[in-house]
XYZ file of C-alpha atoms in Angstrom:
224
model
C 151.514 117.008 48.302
C 151.942 118.608 51.728
C 152.218 116.270 54.256
C 152.437 116.338 57.984
C 154.140 114.051 59.996
C 153.230 114.040 63.931
C 156.260 112.165 66.364
C 158.327 113.281 63.336
C 161.614 113.317 64.611
C 161.147 109.207 65.990
C 162.874 106.315 63.595
C 160.618 105.611 61.348
C 159.331 109.142 60.871
C 162.713 110.673 60.294
C 162.894 108.280 57.076
C 159.460 108.749 55.690
C 160.244 112.147 56.370
C 163.657 111.779 53.835
C 161.615 109.260 51.558
C 158.836 112.455 51.280
C 160.875 115.254 50.080
C 163.324 113.659 48.441
C 160.761 113.040 46.336
C 159.469 116.754 45.390
C 156.745 116.590 48.498
C 156.364 119.293 51.255
C 156.473 117.828 54.477
C 156.053 119.619 58.035
C 156.995 117.641 60.768
C 155.214 117.943 64.115
C 157.453 117.890 67.053
C 157.415 118.117 70.978
C 160.891 118.911 71.895
C 162.074 122.370 70.366
C 165.545 120.991 70.827
C 164.827 118.140 67.586
C 163.886 120.967 65.226
C 167.752 120.789 63.756
C 167.772 117.224 63.093
C 164.235 117.279 61.568
C 165.187 120.223 59.085
C 168.360 118.381 58.006
C 165.327 115.934 56.802
C 164.296 118.691 54.356
C 161.181 118.824 56.975
C 159.853 121.801 57.724
C 159.542 121.575 61.813
C 156.338 122.682 64.108
C 156.767 122.390 67.609
C 153.229 121.625 69.107
C 152.528 119.134 72.255
C 149.562 117.787 70.766
C 149.384 116.015 74.956
C 148.146 119.784 75.436
C 146.581 121.029 72.160
C 143.357 121.886 71.233
C 141.905 120.722 68.039
C 142.268 124.256 66.747
C 145.416 124.479 67.619
C 146.034 120.758 65.278
C 143.477 122.470 62.993
C 145.667 125.330 62.651
C 148.595 123.061 61.542
C 147.150 120.816 58.953
C 145.068 123.325 56.808
C 146.185 123.054 53.412
C 147.325 119.690 53.772
C 146.822 116.667 51.544
C 148.108 113.784 53.949
C 148.515 113.529 57.624
C 150.304 110.836 59.048
C 150.391 109.876 63.258
C 153.905 108.422 64.037
C 153.600 109.515 67.025
C 154.642 107.231 70.893
C 155.328 107.689 74.644
C 158.035 105.802 73.820
C 160.484 103.552 75.918
C 160.192 104.431 79.678
C 156.939 105.858 79.372
C 154.400 104.766 81.698
C 150.401 103.532 81.411
C 149.481 106.970 82.072
C 151.134 108.424 78.935
C 150.369 105.398 76.182
C 146.910 106.892 76.825
C 147.710 110.118 76.448
C 150.348 110.093 73.315
C 148.925 106.598 71.472
C 145.522 107.219 71.823
C 144.310 110.906 72.810
C 147.722 112.229 69.992
C 145.899 109.888 67.632
C 142.300 110.863 68.163
C 143.099 114.490 68.303
C 145.167 114.354 65.309
C 142.563 112.784 63.708
C 139.898 114.872 64.836
C 142.214 117.970 63.496
C 142.335 116.197 60.061
C 138.955 115.810 59.404
C 137.815 118.682 60.760
C 140.661 120.575 58.184
C 139.718 118.738 55.001
C 142.335 116.579 55.333
C 140.776 113.221 53.680
C 144.224 110.907 53.803
C 145.693 109.809 57.326
C 147.812 107.110 57.768
C 148.471 105.945 61.320
C 150.958 103.877 62.314
C 149.946 101.136 65.311
C 151.135 97.670 66.699
C 150.809 94.437 65.883
C 149.493 92.325 69.095
C 145.990 94.199 69.671
C 143.642 91.126 69.027
C 145.136 89.849 72.238
C 143.210 92.929 74.058
C 139.975 92.941 71.797
C 137.326 92.959 73.958
C 138.955 94.154 76.814
C 140.927 90.496 77.049
C 144.146 91.047 79.335
C 146.620 88.271 78.230
C 148.206 86.375 80.908
C 151.824 87.314 82.002
C 151.431 91.108 80.494
C 152.622 93.969 82.410
C 150.559 97.301 82.833
C 152.560 99.301 80.884
C 152.576 96.843 78.151
C 148.589 96.456 78.557
C 147.918 99.986 78.685
C 150.109 100.108 75.502
C 147.503 97.819 73.457
C 144.743 99.252 74.461
C 145.950 103.014 73.881
C 146.743 101.474 70.048
C 143.176 99.545 69.811
C 141.070 103.084 71.030
C 143.161 105.074 68.573
C 141.907 102.947 65.823
C 138.465 101.766 66.255
C 137.689 105.723 66.701
C 139.792 106.181 63.364
C 137.647 103.991 61.705
C 134.248 105.766 62.590
C 136.091 108.953 61.088
C 135.265 110.085 56.989
C 138.785 110.058 56.536
C 140.619 107.669 53.696
C 142.353 105.957 56.770
C 144.720 102.928 56.470
C 146.216 101.727 59.780
C 149.699 99.982 59.610
C 150.416 97.200 61.509
C 154.257 96.650 61.337
C 155.809 93.375 63.109
C 158.727 93.139 65.380
C 160.958 96.555 64.282
C 164.548 96.267 64.107
C 167.539 98.295 62.618
C 168.756 96.178 59.837
C 169.002 97.741 56.564
C 166.331 97.986 54.614
C 165.293 95.177 51.854
C 162.506 96.515 50.033
C 160.214 93.030 50.240
C 157.400 92.763 52.283
C 154.112 91.094 53.628
C 151.881 93.669 53.254
C 148.312 92.635 54.194
C 145.110 92.830 56.487
C 146.251 89.887 57.860
C 150.329 88.567 58.436
C 151.685 85.528 59.818
C 153.938 86.795 62.989
C 157.521 88.652 61.893
C 160.396 91.426 61.408
C 160.539 93.899 59.572
C 163.250 97.051 59.020
C 161.818 100.557 60.355
C 162.900 101.819 57.009
C 161.432 99.486 55.371
C 157.848 100.553 57.206
C 158.628 104.284 56.211
C 158.916 102.969 52.276
C 155.546 101.210 52.523
C 154.347 103.915 54.291
C 155.936 106.875 51.619
C 154.303 104.211 49.110
C 151.333 104.507 50.274
C 150.410 107.883 50.376
C 151.763 108.519 47.289
C 149.820 105.767 45.463
C 146.815 106.846 47.552
C 145.730 103.366 48.047
C 144.586 101.062 50.604
C 141.877 102.992 52.240
C 139.825 102.315 55.060
C 141.954 99.134 55.327
C 144.362 97.803 58.688
C 147.490 96.240 57.483
C 150.469 94.351 58.515
C 153.381 94.457 57.470
C 156.475 92.301 57.953
C 159.196 91.333 55.750
C 158.447 88.938 52.842
C 159.010 88.259 49.587
C 157.211 91.215 47.554
C 158.544 94.435 46.209
C 157.584 97.369 48.194
C 155.475 99.193 44.908
C 154.139 95.394 43.670
C 152.696 94.454 47.369
C 150.967 98.430 47.928
C 149.701 98.257 44.195
C 148.036 95.192 44.415
C 145.914 97.324 47.531
C 142.462 99.010 46.385
C 143.171 102.681 45.650
C 141.187 105.753 47.027
C 138.786 106.683 44.988
């Protein structure tokens, strides 16, 4: 398979790239900063420099043409303000999904966030700062856009992310109890979703649990 990962220099994305290339897939990694290209290449991923905040859908179609799957793993990152939460966590996600739809890339996996139900319907939890509120609103809007598209999409909402060693055991379901999960285990779930084709048109929470990752994914519906 040819797989395109947006935000390819992120911690989850880099581990995902390594897992996919180790299994023989052809992986392209979209990065904004050309200085990150060497790191991405070291993972076996072909770097593609493109700024999704300042690109057109035609630019994205060109990158995605011929791909079998696309993964949105980008984010504005720590220290960014409310405006970039919208332009990256929402705007770039929407642009990639639009490009995938137009390029005929049916499989689309999107990393989202937990806690989005708290801002559904415009609600704002007490004590939530402006930037975190903007982040959650942006992630929710990106999900809502993706759900309208003619794609075999899967939305993954990880719990609290850690840099702990991978254990390979998860709880993966539309509703999960709050919890944490190593970034490497999230990457392994994404790789299994892509490889298996399961979980299409589902929004899934994932935290550390008791099920081996292949078993957890195998229990999901398969893309037809």
